[in-house]
Amino acid sequence: MSNTLNILITKNQDQILEKWLSLRLSFFSKQKQSLIMTQKDQFQNPIRHQLQEGLKDILENFEKKGEKFKEALEQICRILAIQDFPPSKAMALFYELKEIVREFTKKTGVGFNAKDWVEFNSAIETMTLEAFDCYSAHREKIYQLKVDESKNKAFMLLKKAGI
Amino acid sequence: MTTNPPKLAELQLEYEQEPSLLKGDSPGKEWLDIPVEFRDGNWCHAAKPNVIEDLGFNNPRKWSPEDEDWQLEEGWQKKVKNGMKERLDKFRSFKLFMDICVRCGACADKCHFFLGSGDPKNMPVVRQELMRSVYRHEFTWSGKIFKGLVGARPLSEEVLKEWFMYFHQCTECRRCSVYCPFGIDTAEVTLMGRELLNLAGTNINWISEPASNCNRTGNHLGIEPHTYKNVVESLAEDIEDQTGVTVNPSFNRKGAEILFITPSGDVFGDPGIYTMMGYMMLFEHIGLDYTLSTYASEGGNFGLFSSNQSMKKINAKMFHEAERLGVKWILGGECGHMWRVVHQYMDTMNGPADFLEEPVSPITGTKFRNATSTKMVHIAEFTADLIHQGKLKLDPRRNDHLKTTFHDSCNIARGMGMMEEPRYVLRNVCNNFNEMPDHTIREETFCCGSGSGLNTDEYMDVRMRGGFPRASAVKHVKEKYDVNALVAICAIDRASLPPLMNYWNPGVSVYGLHELVGNALVMEGEDERTEDLREDEMEDLDSESTSREYDE
Amino acid sequence: MKVIYPLVAVLLLALVAYLGVAIGLEYLFGVIIPYVSVILFLGGFIWKIYDWVKSPVPFRIPTTCGQAKSLEWIKRDELESPSGFWGVFGRMSLEVLFFRSLFRNTKAELVPGPSLAYSSSKWLWMAGLIFHWSLLVIVLRHYRFFLAGVPGFVEFLESVDGFLQITLPTLYITDLLLVISVTFLVLRRLASAQMRIISLSTDYFPLFLILAIALSGISMRYLDKVDVVAIKVLVQGLVSFQFDAPGGIGGMFYVHLFLVCVLISYFPFSKLMHMGGIFLSPTRNLANNSREKRHINPWNPEVQYRTYAEYEDEFREKMVKADIPTEFSLPSEKEKI
């Protein structure tokens, strides 16, 4: 059952997380580096904090999935869905893990077999597709909010008119 | 797994060569060189031609920020430049702030839009530089000689587009100004920026249309007097249905002691209406002699967000109506930017209000010494005094189903300095109140992300970004203390925090302070209360007799 | 680019002075330029202040950072939200003398967890404070060159400043602190990405200039010693309007002097004017009492607003129907015709 690559992730979680996070944060800033990456306070830099939390949960639960994994996907997609980059870039986040792990194996020379790699790939793909569901759901939510807000603004008038 | 596994060699190839995916754009470029890009969700609709004509602004036409060609008039640059010159001569703040910034970076990470997007142009200092770069080019010798070398650039259409985008990604919340060693206030720069955008004929509809409506009918939505009255009366009926107490609001009544003005959002919008019900119950409870006005039926002032002239024009109605009705003084409802205008601008613009009297609470006899000239009192001051003097019969347990936290509105905290009064009221009307973390409240409060006339639905994406720091602080208290009620004293908050909470922290609802007062009030002749004003179940109360009694 | 140009500019300026004196332009660098730059400085400073003051303050817009004056039993914060003169005086003093607002950043350190950005903002406050105070003390110490005798406060400053008593002549702590803090302020702009984004060449130029001035001054004192007596004669001459330049002072002095001249000439036309500007900042130097005392706007425009009469004219019929009191009743059917 145990996949060498999954073990690799578990073992090197901190480094992988750091790499992943900084790669992703660079998407937010149109500059190479910005406060978004360096400011570490939970409240003064919520993007970094919540992404870090989410990515960490994903790595921790990468193999067993479960509720926490799902929540983490939600949390991350909630942030991605309202940013100024297109969905393709938002979703790239989840593929990035593949690249990071690949680099990691090269660097550390950890051996793994073909089956591991196939399995790992498919896990990443499944995760990305799940994330896409989340992302779309949040986009839909934005549109729902727009509708709700227009209704609420004139709530009494609509009520009076019997709508 | 797949039944036809790829060969090892293929895998090897894929492993080695798979191209990497899309990467972040234009890293390392100077901010000046990054062009703006209008995408669905990051711009507000342009003002409609009839609205522009109504307000007497330049170049009415049908256009959209997404258009390549903005159909600017011939010679718009000159208009803007002259406008800039005029404003430099009229506002010391503007001139000074153009000159003295040392770019120390203290403000860089203080803007909620920056924190929610990471876009460098949302750092307050860079937002100011958008304007300052043009200022240097036009008005300083160094800028004229050294140009780009000292950060100067000419006013071009590209720059105008940048202004349009980023002066509409500033909510004039003044948080950056708190940390600036020279008190440089980006709001002042944004205000000027928006006035200049008006000169170029690039306005947004959500700011312009309410301003125009307000002028004609007295309120943002353009509601005519009979409908206004009708709606308020139906709220009174709702109060009667729920509590069994009859409240009798009056309209345009001469000889009333007090004129009450609140944002129209409280009258028409959900959840603002519950706050309105709270005011009416409170006034009934203490027997206040007050009247509402259909003519001055808007506390809010969207003029503040576009130009000084329209701000004054809209605000003038308050004193005008108070004088006509012959009231003694004015009481103002819960609102943020309304109070920025009333506190810092109204008396200067439209005073002196000689025809009014220095405000004294008719119930407690307290003199509101801090309002002796403007003669307008904030409802939180008024209620805090009532509670302090023991004039209200309250049962805070009626809000036990709510676990509250308090959101300071930017304008109230940083433009008025009111921090304690609402908290005092809140503590007296509910039992569960927990503050959000330090540095996210009081003068350091985070904006809702939709202030300064940006609370329009087409702008939802940007608003969700701008409100993220606020939402993240709420998330914290939600997880820590089970907070489910975010209390605010601002009509824009009541309109814009619900979607923000719905998106980031589902399960947290938004309340007005006086809605909670309305819930807690033990009124004479009331029916047994089991539901709050929203018709949500209250917690079971053992017996009414344990309610907090105050000596008269 | 933004860094290299100002650096090169400062080096070139230093070189100009050094070579200029070497080819015998002592009179130019020792007399003419100092006079011109002092005139530029004083004239420019006054002009700039006048230029600011001439724009009125139309509205009372203090940024309130604490509880305002309100009901009597509510504790108010006079320093953060002043209600009168003394509050404003206190607030401005804290701001000018201790950089209160900049200090606000450091409070964030109470948040648990390691946080690089916070400590750096504390460093900004500290470096800024040290830098400005050192500069002030150093400028005051130079006062000794301007008078025949040495005033008491200068001697006091010198003794305190040199209390370490290491090296000969005594090492002044402020010299050291100034160099360290300026270096920090430069490095800070270079090290952090977002500081690089917001910094302009005009931010580096004064820093490099001040650093060069400090270094040339220090080298005169400790390394390439110059004739202090001759310098005093020169300065006294300048002060008493005797226009001859004594020779044999040493090139380094002229570099020092010339750079100072550049700095003070540049001063009124640059961001360095924040020194004067801070006193005029309307978000800090006004009392938060606009509802209590009417603030006057000298150009308060006449604005045509929609009066109640116009409003009633448009809606009278609807108002009457809805039982809303009106000033005038509806014209009867007969009158209508």
PDB file of N, CA, C and O in Angstrom, chain B residues 314-366:
ATOM      1  N   ILE B 314     -25.480  67.304  -1.070  1.00  0.00           N
ATOM      2  CA  ILE B 314     -26.345  66.299  -0.458  1.00  0.00           C
ATOM      3  C   ILE B 314     -26.502  66.569   1.034  1.00  0.00           C
ATOM      4  O   ILE B 314     -27.586  66.457   1.599  1.00  0.00           O
ATOM      5  N   ASN B 315     -25.400  66.957   1.646  1.00  0.00           N
ATOM      6  CA  ASN B 315     -25.424  67.169   3.091  1.00  0.00           C
ATOM      7  C   ASN B 315     -26.282  68.370   3.495  1.00  0.00           C
ATOM      8  O   ASN B 315     -26.876  68.404   4.576  1.00  0.00           O
ATOM      9  N   ALA B 316     -26.372  69.352   2.595  1.00  0.00           N
ATOM     10  CA  ALA B 316     -27.081  70.594   2.914  1.00  0.00           C
ATOM     11  C   ALA B 316     -28.519  70.344   3.363  1.00  0.00           C
ATOM     12  O   ALA B 316     -29.093  71.115   4.133  1.00  0.00           O
ATOM     13  N   LYS B 317     -29.076  69.224   2.889  1.00  0.00           N
ATOM     14  CA  LYS B 317     -30.477  68.931   3.209  1.00  0.00           C
ATOM     15  C   LYS B 317     -30.733  68.738   4.698  1.00  0.00           C
ATOM     16  O   LYS B 317     -31.820  69.022   5.187  1.00  0.00           O
ATOM     17  N   MET B 318     -29.734  68.240   5.408  1.00  0.00           N
ATOM     18  CA  MET B 318     -29.961  67.932   6.824  1.00  0.00           C
ATOM     19  C   MET B 318     -30.297  69.192   7.608  1.00  0.00           C
ATOM     20  O   MET B 318     -31.319  69.261   8.287  1.00  0.00           O
ATOM     21  N   PHE B 319     -29.412  70.202   7.516  1.00  0.00           N
ATOM     22  CA  PHE B 319     -29.664  71.433   8.245  1.00  0.00           C
ATOM     23  C   PHE B 319     -30.907  72.156   7.707  1.00  0.00           C
ATOM     24  O   PHE B 319     -31.694  72.725   8.459  1.00  0.00           O
ATOM     25  N   HIS B 320     -31.046  72.122   6.389  1.00  0.00           N
ATOM     26  CA  HIS B 320     -32.176  72.791   5.750  1.00  0.00           C
ATOM     27  C   HIS B 320     -33.499  72.263   6.316  1.00  0.00           C
ATOM     28  O   HIS B 320     -34.398  73.014   6.680  1.00  0.00           O
ATOM     29  N   GLU B 321     -33.569  70.945   6.404  1.00  0.00           N
ATOM     30  CA  GLU B 321     -34.804  70.332   6.891  1.00  0.00           C
ATOM     31  C   GLU B 321     -34.992  70.567   8.392  1.00  0.00           C
ATOM     32  O   GLU B 321     -36.101  70.840   8.850  1.00  0.00           O
ATOM     33  N   ALA B 322     -33.893  70.499   9.138  1.00  0.00           N
ATOM     34  CA  ALA B 322     -33.987  70.721  10.587  1.00  0.00           C
ATOM     35  C   ALA B 322     -34.501  72.122  10.854  1.00  0.00           C
ATOM     36  O   ALA B 322     -35.324  72.347  11.756  1.00  0.00           O
ATOM     37  N   GLU B 323     -34.042  73.064  10.055  1.00  0.00           N
ATOM     38  CA  GLU B 323     -34.476  74.449  10.225  1.00  0.00           C
ATOM     39  C   GLU B 323     -35.961  74.584   9.891  1.00  0.00           C
ATOM     40  O   GLU B 323     -36.740  75.203  10.611  1.00  0.00           O
ATOM     41  N   ARG B 324     -36.368  73.960   8.801  1.00  0.00           N
ATOM     42  CA  ARG B 324     -37.763  74.070   8.375  1.00  0.00           C
ATOM     43  C   ARG B 324     -38.711  73.466   9.410  1.00  0.00           C
ATOM     44  O   ARG B 324     -39.764  74.041   9.717  1.00  0.00           O
ATOM     45  N   LEU B 325     -38.292  72.312   9.940  1.00  0.00           N
ATOM     46  CA  LEU B 325     -39.187  71.636  10.878  1.00  0.00           C
ATOM     47  C   LEU B 325     -39.146  72.275  12.266  1.00  0.00           C
ATOM     48  O   LEU B 325     -39.987  71.993  13.113  1.00  0.00           O
ATOM     49  N   GLY B 326     -38.130  73.078  12.503  1.00  0.00           N
ATOM     50  CA  GLY B 326     -38.032  73.748  13.796  1.00  0.00           C
ATOM     51  C   GLY B 326     -37.685  72.816  14.941  1.00  0.00           C
ATOM     52  O   GLY B 326     -38.101  73.043  16.077  1.00  0.00           O
ATOM     53  N   VAL B 327     -36.899  71.770  14.655  1.00  0.00           N
ATOM     54  CA  VAL B 327     -36.501  70.858  15.735  1.00  0.00           C
ATOM     55  C   VAL B 327     -35.398  71.514  16.557  1.00  0.00           C
ATOM     56  O   VAL B 327     -34.827  72.527  16.154  1.00  0.00           O
ATOM     57  N   LYS B 328     -35.108  70.909  17.734  1.00  0.00           N
ATOM     58  CA  LYS B 328     -34.045  71.465  18.569  1.00  0.00           C
ATOM     59  C   LYS B 328     -32.674  70.980  18.127  1.00  0.00           C
ATOM     60  O   LYS B 328     -31.718  71.723  18.094  1.00  0.00           O
ATOM     61  N   TRP B 329     -32.579  69.698  17.844  1.00  0.00           N
ATOM     62  CA  TRP B 329     -31.306  69.164  17.358  1.00  0.00           C
ATOM     63  C   TRP B 329     -31.536  67.883  16.560  1.00  0.00           C
ATOM     64  O   TRP B 329     -32.675  67.408  16.448  1.00  0.00           O
ATOM     65  N   ILE B 330     -30.439  67.361  15.990  1.00  0.00           N
ATOM     66  CA  ILE B 330     -30.560  66.202  15.099  1.00  0.00           C
ATOM     67  C   ILE B 330     -29.903  64.984  15.739  1.00  0.00           C
ATOM     68  O   ILE B 330     -28.828  65.087  16.328  1.00  0.00           O
ATOM     69  N   LEU B 331     -30.568  63.866  15.620  1.00  0.00           N
ATOM     70  CA  LEU B 331     -29.998  62.612  16.093  1.00  0.00           C
ATOM     71  C   LEU B 331     -29.701  61.776  14.858  1.00  0.00           C
ATOM     72  O   LEU B 331     -30.528  61.695  13.942  1.00  0.00           O
ATOM     73  N   GLY B 332     -28.510  61.192  14.806  1.00  0.00           N
ATOM     74  CA  GLY B 332     -28.109  60.431  13.622  1.00  0.00           C
ATOM     75  C   GLY B 332     -27.973  58.958  13.903  1.00  0.00           C
ATOM     76  O   GLY B 332     -27.476  58.559  14.950  1.00  0.00           O
ATOM     77  N   GLY B 333     -28.413  58.140  12.962  1.00  0.00           N
ATOM     78  CA  GLY B 333     -28.377  56.688  13.123  1.00  0.00           C
ATOM     79  C   GLY B 333     -26.990  56.109  12.891  1.00  0.00           C
ATOM     80  O   GLY B 333     -26.014  56.835  12.730  1.00  0.00           O
ATOM     81  N   GLU B 334     -26.926  54.774  12.879  1.00  0.00           N
ATOM     82  CA  GLU B 334     -25.651  54.082  12.743  1.00  0.00           C
ATOM     83  C   GLU B 334     -25.198  54.124  11.293  1.00  0.00           C
ATOM     84  O   GLU B 334     -25.854  53.564  10.420  1.00  0.00           O
ATOM     85  N   CYS B 335     -24.100  54.784  11.045  1.00  0.00           N
ATOM     86  CA  CYS B 335     -23.555  54.789   9.697  1.00  0.00           C
ATOM     87  C   CYS B 335     -22.105  55.229   9.759  1.00  0.00           C
ATOM     88  O   CYS B 335     -21.723  55.987  10.639  1.00  0.00           O
ATOM     89  N   GLY B 336     -21.298  54.738   8.828  1.00  0.00           N
ATOM     90  CA  GLY B 336     -19.882  55.068   8.849  1.00  0.00           C
ATOM     91  C   GLY B 336     -19.562  56.375   8.162  1.00  0.00           C
ATOM     92  O   GLY B 336     -19.281  57.378   8.798  1.00  0.00           O
ATOM     93  N   HIS B 337     -19.654  56.375   6.831  1.00  0.00           N
ATOM     94  CA  HIS B 337     -19.211  57.568   6.113  1.00  0.00           C
ATOM     95  C   HIS B 337     -20.152  58.737   6.360  1.00  0.00           C
ATOM     96  O   HIS B 337     -19.741  59.886   6.292  1.00  0.00           O
ATOM     97  N   MET B 338     -21.433  58.459   6.675  1.00  0.00           N
ATOM     98  CA  MET B 338     -22.337  59.539   7.069  1.00  0.00           C
ATOM     99  C   MET B 338     -21.729  60.310   8.230  1.00  0.00           C
ATOM    100  O   MET B 338     -21.718  61.532   8.260  1.00  0.00           O
ATOM    101  N   TRP B 339     -21.151  59.577   9.158  1.00  0.00           N
ATOM    102  CA  TRP B 339     -20.586  60.233  10.336  1.00  0.00           C
ATOM    103  C   TRP B 339     -19.249  60.867  10.066  1.00  0.00           C
ATOM    104  O   TRP B 339     -18.866  61.818  10.731  1.00  0.00           O
ATOM    105  N   ARG B 340     -18.524  60.350   9.099  1.00  0.00           N
ATOM    106  CA  ARG B 340     -17.308  61.060   8.684  1.00  0.00           C
ATOM    107  C   ARG B 340     -17.728  62.445   8.202  1.00  0.00           C
ATOM    108  O   ARG B 340     -17.133  63.453   8.562  1.00  0.00           O
ATOM    109  N   VAL B 341     -18.775  62.497   7.401  1.00  0.00           N
ATOM    110  CA  VAL B 341     -19.240  63.770   6.853  1.00  0.00           C
ATOM    111  C   VAL B 341     -19.807  64.654   7.965  1.00  0.00           C
ATOM    112  O   VAL B 341     -19.457  65.826   8.086  1.00  0.00           O
ATOM    113  N   VAL B 342     -20.653  64.080   8.802  1.00  0.00           N
ATOM    114  CA  VAL B 342     -21.293  64.891   9.847  1.00  0.00           C
ATOM    115  C   VAL B 342     -20.245  65.408  10.829  1.00  0.00           C
ATOM    116  O   VAL B 342     -20.260  66.570  11.225  1.00  0.00           O
ATOM    117  N   HIS B 343     -19.312  64.521  11.204  1.00  0.00           N
ATOM    118  CA  HIS B 343     -18.343  64.903  12.230  1.00  0.00           C
ATOM    119  C   HIS B 343     -17.287  65.861  11.693  1.00  0.00           C
ATOM    120  O   HIS B 343     -16.964  66.847  12.327  1.00  0.00           O
ATOM    121  N   GLN B 344     -16.736  65.559  10.511  1.00  0.00           N
ATOM    122  CA  GLN B 344     -15.586  66.343  10.055  1.00  0.00           C
ATOM    123  C   GLN B 344     -15.899  67.393   8.985  1.00  0.00           C
ATOM    124  O   GLN B 344     -15.087  68.248   8.727  1.00  0.00           O
ATOM    125  N   TYR B 345     -17.056  67.307   8.344  1.00  0.00           N
ATOM    126  CA  TYR B 345     -17.307  68.227   7.242  1.00  0.00           C
ATOM    127  C   TYR B 345     -18.552  69.105   7.394  1.00  0.00           C
ATOM    128  O   TYR B 345     -18.585  70.232   6.946  1.00  0.00           O
ATOM    129  N   MET B 346     -19.597  68.564   7.983  1.00  0.00           N
ATOM    130  CA  MET B 346     -20.915  69.195   7.891  1.00  0.00           C
ATOM    131  C   MET B 346     -20.946  70.641   8.380  1.00  0.00           C
ATOM    132  O   MET B 346     -21.403  71.532   7.674  1.00  0.00           O
ATOM    133  N   ASP B 347     -20.435  70.859   9.579  1.00  0.00           N
ATOM    134  CA  ASP B 347     -20.522  72.198  10.143  1.00  0.00           C
ATOM    135  C   ASP B 347     -19.721  73.191   9.291  1.00  0.00           C
ATOM    136  O   ASP B 347     -20.150  74.312   9.042  1.00  0.00           O
ATOM    137  N   THR B 348     -18.548  72.735   8.846  1.00  0.00           N
ATOM    138  CA  THR B 348     -17.707  73.576   8.003  1.00  0.00           C
ATOM    139  C   THR B 348     -18.411  73.907   6.694  1.00  0.00           C
ATOM    140  O   THR B 348     -18.433  75.062   6.257  1.00  0.00           O
ATOM    141  N   MET B 349     -19.018  72.918   6.086  1.00  0.00           N
ATOM    142  CA  MET B 349     -19.637  73.113   4.768  1.00  0.00           C
ATOM    143  C   MET B 349     -20.947  73.876   4.855  1.00  0.00           C
ATOM    144  O   MET B 349     -21.185  74.810   4.118  1.00  0.00           O
ATOM    145  N   ASN B 350     -21.810  73.427   5.752  1.00  0.00           N
ATOM    146  CA  ASN B 350     -23.176  73.939   5.738  1.00  0.00           C
ATOM    147  C   ASN B 350     -23.612  74.640   7.019  1.00  0.00           C
ATOM    148  O   ASN B 350     -24.753  75.036   7.152  1.00  0.00           O
ATOM    149  N   GLY B 351     -22.682  74.775   7.969  1.00  0.00           N
ATOM    150  CA  GLY B 351     -23.013  75.467   9.207  1.00  0.00           C
ATOM    151  C   GLY B 351     -22.916  76.969   9.026  1.00  0.00           C
ATOM    152  O   GLY B 351     -22.714  77.427   7.905  1.00  0.00           O
ATOM    153  N   PRO B 352     -23.015  77.766  10.051  1.00  0.00           N
ATOM    154  CA  PRO B 352     -23.347  77.324  11.412  1.00  0.00           C
ATOM    155  C   PRO B 352     -24.848  77.074  11.563  1.00  0.00           C
ATOM    156  O   PRO B 352     -25.655  77.736  10.917  1.00  0.00           O
ATOM    157  N   ALA B 353     -25.172  76.135  12.414  1.00  0.00           N
ATOM    158  CA  ALA B 353     -26.571  75.764  12.604  1.00  0.00           C
ATOM    159  C   ALA B 353     -27.143  76.565  13.767  1.00  0.00           C
ATOM    160  O   ALA B 353     -27.496  76.024  14.812  1.00  0.00           O
ATOM    161  N   ASP B 354     -27.221  77.881  13.565  1.00  0.00           N
ATOM    162  CA  ASP B 354     -27.673  78.771  14.645  1.00  0.00           C
ATOM    163  C   ASP B 354     -29.115  78.531  15.059  1.00  0.00           C
ATOM    164  O   ASP B 354     -29.507  78.832  16.173  1.00  0.00           O
ATOM    165  N   PHE B 355     -29.874  77.995  14.128  1.00  0.00           N
ATOM    166  CA  PHE B 355     -31.304  77.806  14.368  1.00  0.00           C
ATOM    167  C   PHE B 355     -31.595  76.602  15.255  1.00  0.00           C
ATOM    168  O   PHE B 355     -32.720  76.368  15.643  1.00  0.00           O
ATOM    169  N   LEU B 356     -30.538  75.807  15.550  1.00  0.00           N
ATOM    170  CA  LEU B 356     -30.738  74.653  16.424  1.00  0.00           C
ATOM    171  C   LEU B 356     -30.230  74.994  17.828  1.00  0.00           C
ATOM    172  O   LEU B 356     -29.535  75.977  18.024  1.00  0.00           O
ATOM    173  N   GLU B 357     -30.586  74.135  18.771  1.00  0.00           N
ATOM    174  CA  GLU B 357     -30.103  74.335  20.132  1.00  0.00           C
ATOM    175  C   GLU B 357     -29.003  73.349  20.448  1.00  0.00           C
ATOM    176  O   GLU B 357     -28.888  72.303  19.807  1.00  0.00           O
ATOM    177  N   GLU B 358     -28.184  73.674  21.448  1.00  0.00           N
ATOM    178  CA  GLU B 358     -27.161  72.716  21.857  1.00  0.00           C
ATOM    179  C   GLU B 358     -27.857  71.456  22.351  1.00  0.00           C
ATOM    180  O   GLU B 358     -28.778  71.532  23.160  1.00  0.00           O
ATOM    181  N   PRO B 359     -27.408  70.306  21.848  1.00  0.00           N
ATOM    182  CA  PRO B 359     -28.167  69.086  22.150  1.00  0.00           C
ATOM    183  C   PRO B 359     -28.125  68.673  23.619  1.00  0.00           C
ATOM    184  O   PRO B 359     -27.057  68.620  24.224  1.00  0.00           O
ATOM    185  N   VAL B 360     -29.284  68.403  24.152  1.00  0.00           N
ATOM    186  CA  VAL B 360     -29.440  67.900  25.515  1.00  0.00           C
ATOM    187  C   VAL B 360     -30.386  66.711  25.434  1.00  0.00           C
ATOM    188  O   VAL B 360     -31.435  66.801  24.795  1.00  0.00           O
ATOM    189  N   SER B 361     -30.012  65.622  26.065  1.00  0.00           N
ATOM    190  CA  SER B 361     -30.903  64.473  26.045  1.00  0.00           C
ATOM    191  C   SER B 361     -32.165  64.800  26.839  1.00  0.00           C
ATOM    192  O   SER B 361     -32.083  65.128  28.020  1.00  0.00           O
ATOM    193  N   PRO B 362     -33.336  64.726  26.215  1.00  0.00           N
ATOM    194  CA  PRO B 362     -34.566  65.070  26.935  1.00  0.00           C
ATOM    195  C   PRO B 362     -34.890  64.062  28.033  1.00  0.00           C
ATOM    196  O   PRO B 362     -35.688  64.342  28.923  1.00  0.00           O
ATOM    197  N   ILE B 363     -34.276  62.907  27.999  1.00  0.00           N
ATOM    198  CA  ILE B 363     -34.588  61.872  28.981  1.00  0.00           C
ATOM    199  C   ILE B 363     -33.688  61.992  30.193  1.00  0.00           C
ATOM    200  O   ILE B 363     -34.126  61.899  31.332  1.00  0.00           O
ATOM    201  N   THR B 364     -32.389  62.185  29.952  1.00  0.00           N
ATOM    202  CA  THR B 364     -31.446  62.197  31.067  1.00  0.00           C
ATOM    203  C   THR B 364     -30.969  63.595  31.408  1.00  0.00           C
ATOM    204  O   THR B 364     -30.360  63.800  32.459  1.00  0.00           O
ATOM    205  N   GLY B 365     -31.175  64.550  30.540  1.00  0.00           N
ATOM    206  CA  GLY B 365     -30.682  65.898  30.775  1.00  0.00           C
ATOM    207  C   GLY B 365     -29.205  66.065  30.483  1.00  0.00           C
ATOM    208  O   GLY B 365     -28.632  67.130  30.709  1.00  0.00           O
ATOM    209  N   THR B 366     -28.586  65.005  29.979  1.00  0.00           N
ATOM    210  CA  THR B 366     -27.156  65.091  29.666  1.00  0.00           C
ATOM    211  C   THR B 366     -26.922  66.033  28.494  1.00  0.00           C
ATOM    212  O   THR B 366     -27.609  65.949  27.477  1.00  0.00           O
TER     213      THR B 366
END
